[in-house]
Coordinates of C-alpha atoms in Angstrom, one line a residue:
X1 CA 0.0 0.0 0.0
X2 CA 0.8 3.5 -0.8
X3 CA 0.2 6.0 1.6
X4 CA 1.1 9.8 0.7
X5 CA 1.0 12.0 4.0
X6 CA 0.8 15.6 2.5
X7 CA -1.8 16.8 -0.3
X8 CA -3.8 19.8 -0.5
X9 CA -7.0 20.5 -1.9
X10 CA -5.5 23.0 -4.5
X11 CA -8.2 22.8 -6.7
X12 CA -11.1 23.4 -4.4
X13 CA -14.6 24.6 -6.5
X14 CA -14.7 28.0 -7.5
X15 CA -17.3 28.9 -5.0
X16 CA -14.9 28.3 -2.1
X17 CA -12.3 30.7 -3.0
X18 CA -15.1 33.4 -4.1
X19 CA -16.1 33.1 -0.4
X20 CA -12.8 33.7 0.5
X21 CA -12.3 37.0 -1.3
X22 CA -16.1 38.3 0.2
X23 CA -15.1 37.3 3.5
X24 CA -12.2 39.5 2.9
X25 CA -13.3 42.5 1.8
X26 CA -16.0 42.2 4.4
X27 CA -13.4 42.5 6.8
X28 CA -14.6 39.5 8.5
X29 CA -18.2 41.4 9.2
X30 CA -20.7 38.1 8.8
X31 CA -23.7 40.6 8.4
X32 CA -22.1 41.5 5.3
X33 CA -21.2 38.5 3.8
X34 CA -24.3 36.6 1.3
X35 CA -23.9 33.3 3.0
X36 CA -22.2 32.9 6.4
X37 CA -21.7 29.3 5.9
X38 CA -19.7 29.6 2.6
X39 CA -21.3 29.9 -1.2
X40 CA -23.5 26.7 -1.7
X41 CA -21.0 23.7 -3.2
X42 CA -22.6 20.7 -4.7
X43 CA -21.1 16.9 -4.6
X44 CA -21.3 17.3 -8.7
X45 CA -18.5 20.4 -8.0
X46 CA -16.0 18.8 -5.8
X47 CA -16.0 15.3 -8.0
X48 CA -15.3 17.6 -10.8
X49 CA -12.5 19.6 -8.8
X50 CA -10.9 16.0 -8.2
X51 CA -11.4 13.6 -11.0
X52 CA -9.0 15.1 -13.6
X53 CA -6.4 16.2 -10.8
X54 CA -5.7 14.8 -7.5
X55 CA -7.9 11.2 -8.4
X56 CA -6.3 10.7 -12.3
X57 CA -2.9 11.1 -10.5
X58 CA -3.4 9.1 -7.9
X59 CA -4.5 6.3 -10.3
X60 CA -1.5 6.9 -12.7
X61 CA 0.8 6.9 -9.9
X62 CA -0.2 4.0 -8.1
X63 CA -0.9 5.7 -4.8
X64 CA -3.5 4.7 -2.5
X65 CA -4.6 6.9 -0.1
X66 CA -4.1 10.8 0.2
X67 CA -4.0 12.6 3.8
X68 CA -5.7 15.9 2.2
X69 CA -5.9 19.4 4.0
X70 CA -6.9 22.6 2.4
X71 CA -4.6 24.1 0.4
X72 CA -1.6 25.6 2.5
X73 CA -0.9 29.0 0.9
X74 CA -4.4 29.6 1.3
X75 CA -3.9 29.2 4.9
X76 CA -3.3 33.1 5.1
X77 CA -3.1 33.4 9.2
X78 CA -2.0 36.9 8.4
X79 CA -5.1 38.0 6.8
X80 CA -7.1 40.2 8.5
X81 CA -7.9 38.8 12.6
X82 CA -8.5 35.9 14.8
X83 CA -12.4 35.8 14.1
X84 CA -11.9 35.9 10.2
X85 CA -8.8 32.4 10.6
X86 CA -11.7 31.1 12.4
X87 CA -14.4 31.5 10.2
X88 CA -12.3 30.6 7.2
X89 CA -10.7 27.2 8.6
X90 CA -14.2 26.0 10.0
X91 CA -15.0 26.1 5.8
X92 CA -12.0 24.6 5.0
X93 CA -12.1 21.8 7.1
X94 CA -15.8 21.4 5.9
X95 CA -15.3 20.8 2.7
X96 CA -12.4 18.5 3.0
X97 CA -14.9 16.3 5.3
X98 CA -17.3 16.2 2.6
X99 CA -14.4 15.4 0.0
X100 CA -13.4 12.4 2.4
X101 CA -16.3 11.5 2.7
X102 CA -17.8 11.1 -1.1
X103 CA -14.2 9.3 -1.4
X104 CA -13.6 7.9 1.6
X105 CA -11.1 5.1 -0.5
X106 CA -9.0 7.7 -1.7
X107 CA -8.6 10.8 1.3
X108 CA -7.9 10.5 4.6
X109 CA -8.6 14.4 6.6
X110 CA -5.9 16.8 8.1
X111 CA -7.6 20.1 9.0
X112 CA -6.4 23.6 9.1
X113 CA -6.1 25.4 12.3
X114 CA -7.4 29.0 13.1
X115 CA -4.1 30.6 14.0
X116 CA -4.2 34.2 14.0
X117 CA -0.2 36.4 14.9
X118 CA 0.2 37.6 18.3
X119 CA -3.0 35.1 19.5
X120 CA -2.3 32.4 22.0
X121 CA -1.9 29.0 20.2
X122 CA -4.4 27.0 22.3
X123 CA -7.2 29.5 20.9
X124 CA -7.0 26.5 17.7
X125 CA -7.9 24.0 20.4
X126 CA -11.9 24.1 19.9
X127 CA -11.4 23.9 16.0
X128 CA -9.4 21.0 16.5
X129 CA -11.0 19.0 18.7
X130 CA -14.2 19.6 16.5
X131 CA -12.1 18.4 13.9
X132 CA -11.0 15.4 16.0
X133 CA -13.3 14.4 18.1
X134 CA -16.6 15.2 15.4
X135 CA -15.2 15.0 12.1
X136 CA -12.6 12.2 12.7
X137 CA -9.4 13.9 11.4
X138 CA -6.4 12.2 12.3
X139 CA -4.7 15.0 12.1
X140 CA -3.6 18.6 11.6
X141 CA -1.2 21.3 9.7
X142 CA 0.3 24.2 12.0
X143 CA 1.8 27.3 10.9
X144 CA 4.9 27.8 13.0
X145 CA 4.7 31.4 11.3
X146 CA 1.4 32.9 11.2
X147 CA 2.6 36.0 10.6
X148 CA 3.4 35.4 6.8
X149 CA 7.1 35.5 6.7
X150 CA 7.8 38.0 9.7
X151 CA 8.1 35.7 12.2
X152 CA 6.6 37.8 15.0
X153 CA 5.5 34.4 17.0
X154 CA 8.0 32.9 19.9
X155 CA 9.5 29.8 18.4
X156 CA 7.8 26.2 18.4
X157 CA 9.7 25.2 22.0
X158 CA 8.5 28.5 24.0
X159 CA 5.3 27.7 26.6
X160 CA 3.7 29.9 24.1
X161 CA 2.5 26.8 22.4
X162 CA 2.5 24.4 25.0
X163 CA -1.0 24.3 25.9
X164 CA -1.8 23.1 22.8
X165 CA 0.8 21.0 22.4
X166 CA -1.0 19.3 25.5
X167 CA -4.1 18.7 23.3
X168 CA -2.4 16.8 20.6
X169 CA -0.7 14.6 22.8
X170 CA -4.1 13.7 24.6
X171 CA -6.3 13.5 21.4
X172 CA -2.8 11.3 19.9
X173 CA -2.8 13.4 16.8
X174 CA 0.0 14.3 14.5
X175 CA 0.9 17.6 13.4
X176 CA 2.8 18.8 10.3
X177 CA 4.7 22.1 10.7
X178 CA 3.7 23.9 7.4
X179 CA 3.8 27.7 6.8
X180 CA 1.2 29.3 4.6
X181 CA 2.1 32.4 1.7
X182 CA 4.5 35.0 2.4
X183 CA 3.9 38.8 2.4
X184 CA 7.4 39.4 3.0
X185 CA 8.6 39.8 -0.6
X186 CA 12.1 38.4 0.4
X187 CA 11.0 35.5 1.0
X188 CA 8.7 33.7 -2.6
X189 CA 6.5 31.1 -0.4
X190 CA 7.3 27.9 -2.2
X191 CA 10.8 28.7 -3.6
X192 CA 12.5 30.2 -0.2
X193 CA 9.5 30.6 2.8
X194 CA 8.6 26.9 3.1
X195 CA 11.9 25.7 2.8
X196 CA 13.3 28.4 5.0
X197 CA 10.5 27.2 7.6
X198 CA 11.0 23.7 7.4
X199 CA 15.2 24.3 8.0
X200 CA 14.3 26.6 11.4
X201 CA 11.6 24.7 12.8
X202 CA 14.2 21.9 13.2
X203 CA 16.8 24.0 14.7
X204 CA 14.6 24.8 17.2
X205 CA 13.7 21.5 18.1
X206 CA 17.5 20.1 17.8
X207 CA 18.4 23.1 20.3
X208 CA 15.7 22.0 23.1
X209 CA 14.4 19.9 25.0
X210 CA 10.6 19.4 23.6
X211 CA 10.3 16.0 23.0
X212 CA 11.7 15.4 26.8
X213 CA 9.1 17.4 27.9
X214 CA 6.1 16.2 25.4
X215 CA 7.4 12.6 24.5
X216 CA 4.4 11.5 22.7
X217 CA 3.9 14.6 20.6
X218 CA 4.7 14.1 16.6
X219 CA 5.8 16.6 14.2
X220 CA 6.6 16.3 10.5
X221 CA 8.4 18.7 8.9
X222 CA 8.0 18.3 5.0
X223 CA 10.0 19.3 1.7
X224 CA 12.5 16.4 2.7
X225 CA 13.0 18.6 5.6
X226 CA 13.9 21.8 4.1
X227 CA 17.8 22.2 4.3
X228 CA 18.4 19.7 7.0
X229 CA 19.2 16.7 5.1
X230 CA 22.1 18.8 2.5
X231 CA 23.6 20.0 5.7
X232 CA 23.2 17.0 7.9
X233 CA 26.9 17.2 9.4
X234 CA 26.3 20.6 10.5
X235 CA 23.4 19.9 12.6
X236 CA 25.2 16.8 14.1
X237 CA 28.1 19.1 15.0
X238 CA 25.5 21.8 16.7
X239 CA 23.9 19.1 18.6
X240 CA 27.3 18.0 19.6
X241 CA 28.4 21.4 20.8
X242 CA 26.0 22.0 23.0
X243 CA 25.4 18.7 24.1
X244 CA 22.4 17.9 23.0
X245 CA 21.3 14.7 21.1
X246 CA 22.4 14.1 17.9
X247 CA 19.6 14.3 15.1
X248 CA 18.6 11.0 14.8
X249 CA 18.3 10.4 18.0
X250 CA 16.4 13.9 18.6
X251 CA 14.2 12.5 16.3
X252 CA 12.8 9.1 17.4
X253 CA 9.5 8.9 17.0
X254 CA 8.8 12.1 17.1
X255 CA 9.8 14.1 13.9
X256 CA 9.6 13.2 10.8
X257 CA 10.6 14.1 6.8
X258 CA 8.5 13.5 4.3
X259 CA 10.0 12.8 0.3
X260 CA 8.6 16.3 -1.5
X261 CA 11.8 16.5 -3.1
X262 CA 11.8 16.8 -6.4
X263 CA 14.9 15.0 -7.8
X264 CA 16.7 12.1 -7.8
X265 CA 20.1 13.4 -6.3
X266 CA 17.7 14.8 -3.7
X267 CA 16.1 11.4 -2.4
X268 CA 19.0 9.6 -2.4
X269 CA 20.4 11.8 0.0
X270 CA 17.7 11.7 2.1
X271 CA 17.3 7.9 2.5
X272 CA 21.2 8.2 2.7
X273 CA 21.3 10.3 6.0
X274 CA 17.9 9.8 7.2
X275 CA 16.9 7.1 9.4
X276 CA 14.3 5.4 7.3
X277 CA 11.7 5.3 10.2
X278 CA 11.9 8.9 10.3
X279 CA 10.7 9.0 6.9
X280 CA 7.2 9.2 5.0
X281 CA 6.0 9.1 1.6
X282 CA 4.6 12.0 0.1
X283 CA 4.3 14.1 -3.0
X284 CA 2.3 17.3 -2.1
X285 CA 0.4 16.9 -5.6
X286 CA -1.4 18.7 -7.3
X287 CA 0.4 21.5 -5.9
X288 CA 3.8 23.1 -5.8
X289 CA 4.9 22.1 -9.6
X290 CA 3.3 21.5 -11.8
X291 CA 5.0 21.1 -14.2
X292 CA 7.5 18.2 -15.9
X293 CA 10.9 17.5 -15.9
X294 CA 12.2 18.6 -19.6
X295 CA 15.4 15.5 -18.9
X296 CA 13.0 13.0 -18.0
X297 CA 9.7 13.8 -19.6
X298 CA 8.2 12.6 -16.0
X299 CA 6.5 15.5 -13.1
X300 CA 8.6 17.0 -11.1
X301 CA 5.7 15.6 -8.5
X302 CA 6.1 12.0 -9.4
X303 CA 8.0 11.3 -6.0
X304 CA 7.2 7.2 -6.5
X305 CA 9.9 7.7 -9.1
X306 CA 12.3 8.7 -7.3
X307 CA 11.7 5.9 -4.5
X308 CA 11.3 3.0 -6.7
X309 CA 14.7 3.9 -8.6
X310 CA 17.0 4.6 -5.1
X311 CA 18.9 1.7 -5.0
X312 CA 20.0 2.1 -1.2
X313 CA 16.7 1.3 0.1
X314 CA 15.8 -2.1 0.5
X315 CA 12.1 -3.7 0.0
X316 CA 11.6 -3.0 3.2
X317 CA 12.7 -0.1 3.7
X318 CA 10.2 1.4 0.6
X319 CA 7.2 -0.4 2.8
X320 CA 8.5 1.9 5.6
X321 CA 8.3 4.6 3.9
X322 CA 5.2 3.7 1.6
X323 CA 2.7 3.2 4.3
X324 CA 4.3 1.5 7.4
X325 CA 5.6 4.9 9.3
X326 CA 2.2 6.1 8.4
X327 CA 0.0 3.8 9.5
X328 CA 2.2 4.1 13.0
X329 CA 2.1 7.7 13.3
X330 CA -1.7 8.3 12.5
X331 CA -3.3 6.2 15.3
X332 CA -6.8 7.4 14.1
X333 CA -6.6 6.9 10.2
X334 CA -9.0 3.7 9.4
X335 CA -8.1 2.3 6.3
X336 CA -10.9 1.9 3.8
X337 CA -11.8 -1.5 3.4
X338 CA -10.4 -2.4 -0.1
X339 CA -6.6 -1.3 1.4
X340 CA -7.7 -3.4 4.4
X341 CA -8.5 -6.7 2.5
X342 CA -5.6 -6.1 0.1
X343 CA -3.2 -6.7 3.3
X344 CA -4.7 -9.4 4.0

């Protein structure tokens, strides 16, 4: 079986998005806005958002089961304030119920939080557990920048976030550490913010204490782990210098890459350095590229590629990596009943 642990709904009916740009303009006012609960969707709209994207890909790829959230650069924590996140991730996560549940064989849900800059993290706890506890998400993204590139938030390992921290690891849910667009025009949000996200969020695990303190909460940082992976040796040396763990052993079973890197070069280093039980499949299609190699003729995207052609990893290391780190990190996903009887 073929799990990939990070897609977005990047092609979400055009509806949605109009709602979006209302609830903008509105300024968040709901007495303003045509239809508080979102523009009127139909099951007919979000098969045809999926079929000739994210469900013809899946098939052509071979991959079985997507964990979907909304799309992450539509996130935008730093639009407008708390009230408006809120309102605008209870919509999201909606709609990527309703997707899971017309296809429950092919999407698993991850919901978006209602992070909002300068507001206390465990503010997200209600959406969550609603999302949890009521919707059965297995788990969710969080923004460790919600200011859009400004970084005005104390980092991941300050009691800032602590009480929610608390939450995951009593509801047992995963969460992966994903920035949404950039409005700091240093910084292009695919190209440099989530790579440059990915890269400190580590650092500031590697240089605390966390997992001590919360050892049953579970992180993923994707993108193959931003830079960590290229400069491996450093981080081993920082750990080193100031005595703390090295990376793989910060790691454990708490933080994990996933394989959204888009060459060859770039996985083999990964599964080179790595520990492979630290390490998830995923492609993050239908969303960063697009676009195919000109070399190759093949999507950038087409991550499977890149595994199935890695001639360090062993057969089982790929079923690691393919489905068994994610059927151990998502205690609540429940396989749909075709994967079940196929692992029989």
């Amino acid at each position: 079986m073929i799990i990939d642990c990070h897609g977005h709904y990047t092609t979400a009916p055009a509806p949605h998005e109009a709602w979006r740009k209302e609830q903008m303009e509105a300024k968040g006012d709901l007495s303003k806005l045509g239809n508080r609960e979102g523009f009127p969707i139909s099951d007919d709209e979000i098969r045809e958002s999926l079929e000739n994207t994210q469900l013809r890909l899946q098939r052509e790829r071979g991959i079985d089961l997507t964990i979907f959230s909304p799309r992450a650069g539509g996130m935008g924590h730093h639009i407008g304030d708390e009230r408006m996140s809120q309102q605008w991730s209870r919509l999201c996560n909606n709609l990527i119920r309703r997707v899971c549940d017309l296809y429950p064989e092919n999407f698993a849900p991850v919901c978006q939080l209602p992070q909002s800059p300068g507001r206390p993290p465990e503010n997200v706890i209600p959406e969550l557990v609603r999302c949890v506890e009521e919707m059965g998400f297995i788990g969710c993204n969080l923004n460790p920048d919600p200011s859009g590139g400004f970084w005005t938030d104390p980092p991941l390992t300050d009691p800032w976030w602590f009480r929610l921290y608390e939450k995951l690891e009593e509801l047992g849910v995963p969460a992966m550490i994903h920035v949404s667009q950039s409005c700091n025009p240093n910084f292009h949000f695919t190209g440099a913010h989530y790579i440059n996200a990915d890269t400190t969020a580590f650092m500031q695990i590697l240089d605390s204490d966390l997992f001590t303190r919360f050892p049953k909460l579970r992180f993923i940082i994707p993108h193959g782990g931003g830079a960590v992976p290229y400069h491996w040796g450093r981080y081993r040396g920082l750990a080193i210098d100031r005595g703390r763990p090295e990376p793989a052993q910060m790691m454990g079973e708490n933080l994990y890459f996933d394989t959204c890197v888009y060459h060859q070069p770039g996985i083999n280093l990964l599964a080179e350095v790595v520990p492979v039980d630290n390490v998830l499949f995923a492609s993050e299609m239908h969303g960063a590229l697009r676009c195919a190699d000109p070399d190759t003729g093949h999507f950038f995207d087409d991550t499977r590629r890149y595994i199935d052609a890695n001639t360090q990893l062993t057969p089982q290391d790929r079923e690691k990596i393919y489905s068994g780190n994610a059927l151990k990190l998502f205690t609540r996903l429940k396989l749909p009943k075709l994967a079940t009887e196929a692992a029989v």
